[in-house]
Each structure stands twice: as C-alpha cells, then as structure tokens.
Amino acid sequence: RLMARPTTQPHLAAREVAVEELDPDDPVMRALQSRLWREEWLPGADDTTVTQLVDRRSRLDDAGRTVSLVVRDSAGRDCSGEAVACVDVTARDGIAEIDGLATLAAYRGRGYALALMARGIEHATDAGCDLVALTALVDDWPREWYARLGFEDLGPATEATRAPAAAPIE
C-alpha cells in the first residue's frame, strides 16, 4: 500500500540514537544491505543475486538525490560500531521516498528504526519536500507502525519490474 505524511506534521520524537548519513554506494551500506538480503529478506539467495540486488541501489539517484542513513550499534552516541539498521531517502519534485527501512533482528527494539525514520523525515524537510511517502505490504505489521508515525494509507501501490530474459514471467 502507498502511505504518506506531510512534512509539516510534528517531527517524531526519537531516543538519542546517532544516525550517520552515507552515500548509497558506501562500503558500509553495501555490506549491511548484503547482510539484510542474505539473513532477512531473501535467505538462501546466491552471491550473484545478492550482488545484483545491492547494485540496484546505485541507480536510485536517477530518480532524485538519495541518501542512506545508518545506525551503528555502539555503547555511546557515536558512530563507531557495526552498522545494524538503515534506510534510504530519495528526494525529488517536493516528495521524499522512504525505502528499505530495516534493523537486523538481533538489534530490534532499541529505537533504531524510529531514529532513522525521524532523521529521514528531517532530511526530506531540509530538501524542501512537502510529503514523505513509502510503500508497505498489505498484510505486514509495519503498516500499523507507520500509521502511528502519522503515515496515512493512500491506496494500492503498483510496481513495474522487468524479468531477466532467461526467466519467464509467471
């Protein structure tokens, strides 16, 4: 489902969590994205598939300026630990898209996703965007969490994909 919230809504209150801004192709982001695909999103995927999925992110800037935000697990408020949570934010034509918000399973419940979402909305505001949008699966729990953060369900979202020539479309 397509969900959105205006940037004029009150900003989210997040715990003191250090959020670092990186280029989507930064090696830290590539490593975390690879780990998320292998462990969370598509367990059992082969190396070629994971590389292609991570590489697709390098084309995000074709649609607008993309920044990747990351949280590292550390005892303090610095950015010195292992990258364990991330999100991509693409700003274009007054709208920002939130994509790939994720926290590794062992690090959930620490406020990392909320801190990333708050910083993502702040980035959208700074980029002059009036609206922040994202897509959520119809039957997945994050839709309720996004709604609590002020995102409203705007209706069905569609995505066009192209299958490789060797793979038939079912």
PDB file of C-alpha atoms in Angstrom:
ATOM      1  CA  ARG A   1       0.000   0.000   0.000  1.00  0.00           C
ATOM      2  CA  LEU A   2       1.126   3.557  -0.637  1.00  0.00           C
ATOM      3  CA  MET A   3       1.395   5.555   2.579  1.00  0.00           C
ATOM      4  CA  ALA A   4       2.396   9.195   3.077  1.00  0.00           C
ATOM      5  CA  ARG A   5       2.584  12.002   5.612  1.00  0.00           C
ATOM      6  CA  PRO A   6       3.183  15.714   5.197  1.00  0.00           C
ATOM      7  CA  THR A   7       6.483  17.047   6.483  1.00  0.00           C
ATOM      8  CA  THR A   8       4.503  19.776   8.277  1.00  0.00           C
ATOM      9  CA  GLN A   9       3.290  17.275  10.874  1.00  0.00           C
ATOM     10  CA  PRO A  10       5.167  17.417  14.164  1.00  0.00           C
ATOM     11  CA  HIS A  11       8.502  15.674  13.932  1.00  0.00           C
ATOM     12  CA  LEU A  12       8.901  12.282  15.515  1.00  0.00           C
ATOM     13  CA  ALA A  13      10.364  12.052  18.989  1.00  0.00           C
ATOM     14  CA  ALA A  14      13.218   9.582  18.853  1.00  0.00           C
ATOM     15  CA  ARG A  15      15.598   8.456  21.573  1.00  0.00           C
ATOM     16  CA  GLU A  16      19.144   9.739  21.435  1.00  0.00           C
ATOM     17  CA  VAL A  17      20.496   7.461  18.730  1.00  0.00           C
ATOM     18  CA  ALA A  18      23.347   8.511  16.455  1.00  0.00           C
ATOM     19  CA  VAL A  19      22.302   8.434  12.799  1.00  0.00           C
ATOM     20  CA  GLU A  20      25.006   8.657  10.154  1.00  0.00           C
ATOM     21  CA  GLU A  21      24.424   9.839   6.575  1.00  0.00           C
ATOM     22  CA  LEU A  22      26.223   7.856   3.878  1.00  0.00           C
ATOM     23  CA  ASP A  23      26.271   7.585   0.118  1.00  0.00           C
ATOM     24  CA  PRO A  24      24.152   4.602  -1.020  1.00  0.00           C
ATOM     25  CA  ASP A  25      27.293   3.004  -2.527  1.00  0.00           C
ATOM     26  CA  ASP A  26      29.384   3.375   0.630  1.00  0.00           C
ATOM     27  CA  PRO A  27      31.015   0.016   1.522  1.00  0.00           C
ATOM     28  CA  VAL A  28      29.344   0.101   4.967  1.00  0.00           C
ATOM     29  CA  MET A  29      25.904   0.381   3.341  1.00  0.00           C
ATOM     30  CA  ARG A  30      26.705  -2.267   0.749  1.00  0.00           C
ATOM     31  CA  ALA A  31      27.811  -4.692   3.467  1.00  0.00           C
ATOM     32  CA  LEU A  32      24.695  -4.069   5.586  1.00  0.00           C
ATOM     33  CA  GLN A  33      22.402  -4.367   2.557  1.00  0.00           C
ATOM     34  CA  SER A  34      24.096  -7.649   1.581  1.00  0.00           C
ATOM     35  CA  ARG A  35      23.608  -8.981   5.088  1.00  0.00           C
ATOM     36  CA  LEU A  36      19.943  -7.913   5.148  1.00  0.00           C
ATOM     37  CA  TRP A  37      19.276  -9.665   1.828  1.00  0.00           C
ATOM     38  CA  ARG A  38      21.060 -12.837   2.976  1.00  0.00           C
ATOM     39  CA  GLU A  39      19.636 -13.020   6.506  1.00  0.00           C
ATOM     40  CA  GLU A  40      16.305 -11.185   6.480  1.00  0.00           C
ATOM     41  CA  TRP A  41      14.788 -10.501   3.085  1.00  0.00           C
ATOM     42  CA  LEU A  42      15.858 -13.406   0.848  1.00  0.00           C
ATOM     43  CA  PRO A  43      17.596 -16.133   2.865  1.00  0.00           C
ATOM     44  CA  GLY A  44      19.337 -18.644   0.663  1.00  0.00           C
ATOM     45  CA  ALA A  45      19.965 -16.216  -2.199  1.00  0.00           C
ATOM     46  CA  ASP A  46      23.155 -16.890  -4.096  1.00  0.00           C
ATOM     47  CA  ASP A  47      26.018 -14.382  -4.256  1.00  0.00           C
ATOM     48  CA  THR A  48      25.146 -13.206  -7.780  1.00  0.00           C
ATOM     49  CA  THR A  49      21.547 -12.439  -6.829  1.00  0.00           C
ATOM     50  CA  VAL A  50      22.559 -10.574  -3.669  1.00  0.00           C
ATOM     51  CA  THR A  51      25.135  -8.536  -5.607  1.00  0.00           C
ATOM     52  CA  GLN A  52      22.523  -7.588  -8.220  1.00  0.00           C
ATOM     53  CA  LEU A  53      20.032  -6.577  -5.520  1.00  0.00           C
ATOM     54  CA  VAL A  54      22.608  -4.413  -3.753  1.00  0.00           C
ATOM     55  CA  ASP A  55      23.853  -2.945  -7.061  1.00  0.00           C
ATOM     56  CA  ARG A  56      20.342  -1.773  -7.999  1.00  0.00           C
ATOM     57  CA  ARG A  57      20.613   0.815  -5.229  1.00  0.00           C
ATOM     58  CA  SER A  58      23.336   2.653  -7.162  1.00  0.00           C
ATOM     59  CA  ARG A  59      20.639   3.689  -9.652  1.00  0.00           C
ATOM     60  CA  LEU A  60      18.437   5.329  -7.007  1.00  0.00           C
ATOM     61  CA  ASP A  61      19.921   8.751  -7.747  1.00  0.00           C
ATOM     62  CA  ASP A  62      18.492   8.513 -11.278  1.00  0.00           C
ATOM     63  CA  ALA A  63      15.146   9.398  -9.698  1.00  0.00           C
ATOM     64  CA  GLY A  64      16.438  12.136  -7.373  1.00  0.00           C
ATOM     65  CA  ARG A  65      19.076  12.682  -4.704  1.00  0.00           C
ATOM     66  CA  THR A  66      19.322   9.652  -2.430  1.00  0.00           C
ATOM     67  CA  VAL A  67      20.993   9.468   0.941  1.00  0.00           C
ATOM     68  CA  SER A  68      21.418   6.375   3.038  1.00  0.00           C
ATOM     69  CA  LEU A  69      21.043   6.679   6.779  1.00  0.00           C
ATOM     70  CA  VAL A  70      22.603   4.125   9.094  1.00  0.00           C
ATOM     71  CA  VAL A  71      22.689   3.367  12.798  1.00  0.00           C
ATOM     72  CA  ARG A  72      25.652   1.550  14.254  1.00  0.00           C
ATOM     73  CA  ASP A  73      25.399  -0.482  17.410  1.00  0.00           C
ATOM     74  CA  SER A  74      27.617   1.188  19.985  1.00  0.00           C
ATOM     75  CA  ALA A  75      27.609   1.838  23.688  1.00  0.00           C
ATOM     76  CA  GLY A  76      27.728   5.595  23.254  1.00  0.00           C
ATOM     77  CA  ARG A  77      26.175   8.166  20.955  1.00  0.00           C
ATOM     78  CA  ASP A  78      28.921   7.894  18.353  1.00  0.00           C
ATOM     79  CA  CYS A  79      29.003   6.044  15.033  1.00  0.00           C
ATOM     80  CA  SER A  80      31.825   3.614  15.806  1.00  0.00           C
ATOM     81  CA  GLY A  81      30.102   0.222  15.977  1.00  0.00           C
ATOM     82  CA  GLU A  82      28.745  -2.259  13.488  1.00  0.00           C
ATOM     83  CA  ALA A  83      26.067  -0.969  11.075  1.00  0.00           C
ATOM     84  CA  VAL A  84      22.825  -2.673  12.126  1.00  0.00           C
ATOM     85  CA  ALA A  85      19.954  -0.533  10.793  1.00  0.00           C
ATOM     86  CA  CYS A  86      19.407   1.583   7.689  1.00  0.00           C
ATOM     87  CA  VAL A  87      17.031   3.413   5.380  1.00  0.00           C
ATOM     88  CA  ASP A  88      17.288   5.142   2.005  1.00  0.00           C
ATOM     89  CA  VAL A  89      15.644   8.528   1.429  1.00  0.00           C
ATOM     90  CA  THR A  90      15.207   9.849  -2.113  1.00  0.00           C
ATOM     91  CA  ALA A  91      14.038  13.452  -2.546  1.00  0.00           C
ATOM     92  CA  ARG A  92      12.594  14.608  -5.853  1.00  0.00           C
ATOM     93  CA  ASP A  93       9.971  17.097  -7.015  1.00  0.00           C
ATOM     94  CA  GLY A  94       8.827  18.015  -3.500  1.00  0.00           C
ATOM     95  CA  ILE A  95       8.287  14.410  -2.393  1.00  0.00           C
ATOM     96  CA  ALA A  96      10.660  12.158  -0.484  1.00  0.00           C
ATOM     97  CA  GLU A  97      10.509   8.376  -0.648  1.00  0.00           C
ATOM     98  CA  ILE A  98      11.489   6.221   2.309  1.00  0.00           C
ATOM     99  CA  ASP A  99      12.776   2.826   1.198  1.00  0.00           C
ATOM    100  CA  GLY A 100      14.408  -0.182   2.772  1.00  0.00           C
ATOM    101  CA  LEU A 101      13.925   0.705   6.438  1.00  0.00           C
ATOM    102  CA  ALA A 102      15.385  -2.270   8.288  1.00  0.00           C
ATOM    103  CA  THR A 103      17.066  -3.321  11.501  1.00  0.00           C
ATOM    104  CA  LEU A 104      18.897  -6.621  11.862  1.00  0.00           C
ATOM    105  CA  ALA A 105      16.802  -8.975  14.009  1.00  0.00           C
ATOM    106  CA  ALA A 106      19.271  -9.120  16.927  1.00  0.00           C
ATOM    107  CA  TYR A 107      19.147  -5.303  17.293  1.00  0.00           C
ATOM    108  CA  ARG A 108      15.411  -4.629  17.148  1.00  0.00           C
ATOM    109  CA  GLY A 109      13.551  -2.924  19.968  1.00  0.00           C
ATOM    110  CA  ARG A 110      16.243  -0.317  20.618  1.00  0.00           C
ATOM    111  CA  GLY A 111      14.594   2.609  18.815  1.00  0.00           C
ATOM    112  CA  TYR A 112      16.890   2.460  15.794  1.00  0.00           C
ATOM    113  CA  ALA A 113      14.074   2.379  13.196  1.00  0.00           C
ATOM    114  CA  LEU A 114      12.313   5.316  14.844  1.00  0.00           C
ATOM    115  CA  ALA A 115      15.553   7.314  14.897  1.00  0.00           C
ATOM    116  CA  LEU A 116      16.106   6.544  11.207  1.00  0.00           C
ATOM    117  CA  MET A 117      12.542   7.499  10.314  1.00  0.00           C
ATOM    118  CA  ALA A 118      12.802  10.762  12.271  1.00  0.00           C
ATOM    119  CA  ARG A 119      16.084  11.656  10.552  1.00  0.00           C
ATOM    120  CA  GLY A 120      14.653  10.628   7.166  1.00  0.00           C
ATOM    121  CA  ILE A 121      11.692  12.975   7.597  1.00  0.00           C
ATOM    122  CA  GLU A 122      14.057  15.716   8.766  1.00  0.00           C
ATOM    123  CA  HIS A 123      16.167  15.165   5.633  1.00  0.00           C
ATOM    124  CA  ALA A 124      13.010  15.398   3.474  1.00  0.00           C
ATOM    125  CA  THR A 125      12.070  18.674   5.153  1.00  0.00           C
ATOM    126  CA  ASP A 126      15.586  20.059   4.655  1.00  0.00           C
ATOM    127  CA  ALA A 127      15.406  19.046   0.969  1.00  0.00           C
ATOM    128  CA  GLY A 128      12.240  21.135   0.536  1.00  0.00           C
ATOM    129  CA  CYS A 129       9.832  18.204   0.342  1.00  0.00           C
ATOM    130  CA  ASP A 130       6.224  18.669   1.427  1.00  0.00           C
ATOM    131  CA  LEU A 131       5.402  14.963   1.562  1.00  0.00           C
ATOM    132  CA  VAL A 132       7.142  11.752   2.630  1.00  0.00           C
ATOM    133  CA  ALA A 133       5.916   8.526   1.041  1.00  0.00           C
ATOM    134  CA  LEU A 134       6.633   4.821   1.383  1.00  0.00           C
ATOM    135  CA  THR A 135       5.118   1.514   0.381  1.00  0.00           C
ATOM    136  CA  ALA A 136       4.088  -1.202   2.809  1.00  0.00           C
ATOM    137  CA  LEU A 137       2.891  -4.734   2.249  1.00  0.00           C
ATOM    138  CA  VAL A 138      -0.842  -5.156   2.824  1.00  0.00           C
ATOM    139  CA  ASP A 139      -0.523  -7.972   5.351  1.00  0.00           C
ATOM    140  CA  ASP A 140       2.664  -6.914   7.131  1.00  0.00           C
ATOM    141  CA  TRP A 141       2.805  -5.391  10.628  1.00  0.00           C
ATOM    142  CA  PRO A 142       4.825  -2.246   9.691  1.00  0.00           C
ATOM    143  CA  ARG A 143       1.694  -0.667   8.190  1.00  0.00           C
ATOM    144  CA  GLU A 144       0.329  -0.194  11.720  1.00  0.00           C
ATOM    145  CA  TRP A 145       3.654   1.201  12.941  1.00  0.00           C
ATOM    146  CA  TYR A 146       3.817   3.643  10.016  1.00  0.00           C
ATOM    147  CA  ALA A 147       0.241   4.753  10.797  1.00  0.00           C
ATOM    148  CA  ARG A 148       1.257   5.508  14.402  1.00  0.00           C
ATOM    149  CA  LEU A 149       4.026   7.695  12.947  1.00  0.00           C
ATOM    150  CA  GLY A 150       1.482   9.755  11.018  1.00  0.00           C
ATOM    151  CA  PHE A 151       1.515   7.971   7.666  1.00  0.00           C
ATOM    152  CA  GLU A 152      -1.905   7.632   6.038  1.00  0.00           C
ATOM    153  CA  ASP A 153      -2.897   4.835   3.686  1.00  0.00           C
ATOM    154  CA  LEU A 154      -3.446   6.380   0.254  1.00  0.00           C
ATOM    155  CA  GLY A 155      -4.369   3.174  -1.576  1.00  0.00           C
ATOM    156  CA  PRO A 156      -2.782   0.456  -3.654  1.00  0.00           C
ATOM    157  CA  ALA A 157       0.776   0.858  -4.831  1.00  0.00           C
ATOM    158  CA  THR A 158       1.994  -0.699  -8.035  1.00  0.00           C
ATOM    159  CA  GLU A 159       5.488  -1.560  -9.068  1.00  0.00           C
ATOM    160  CA  ALA A 160       6.649  -2.496 -12.519  1.00  0.00           C
ATOM    161  CA  THR A 161       9.539  -4.895 -12.749  1.00  0.00           C
ATOM    162  CA  ARG A 162      11.334  -6.447 -15.637  1.00  0.00           C
ATOM    163  CA  ALA A 163      12.196 -10.139 -15.528  1.00  0.00           C
ATOM    164  CA  PRO A 164      15.576 -11.205 -16.909  1.00  0.00           C
ATOM    165  CA  ALA A 165      15.323 -12.559 -20.474  1.00  0.00           C
ATOM    166  CA  ALA A 166      16.066 -16.086 -19.252  1.00  0.00           C
ATOM    167  CA  ALA A 167      13.346 -16.040 -16.597  1.00  0.00           C
ATOM    168  CA  PRO A 168       9.715 -16.429 -17.676  1.00  0.00           C
ATOM    169  CA  ILE A 169       7.121 -14.206 -16.047  1.00  0.00           C
ATOM    170  CA  GLU A 170       4.598 -16.293 -14.144  1.00  0.00           C
TER     171      GLU A 170
END
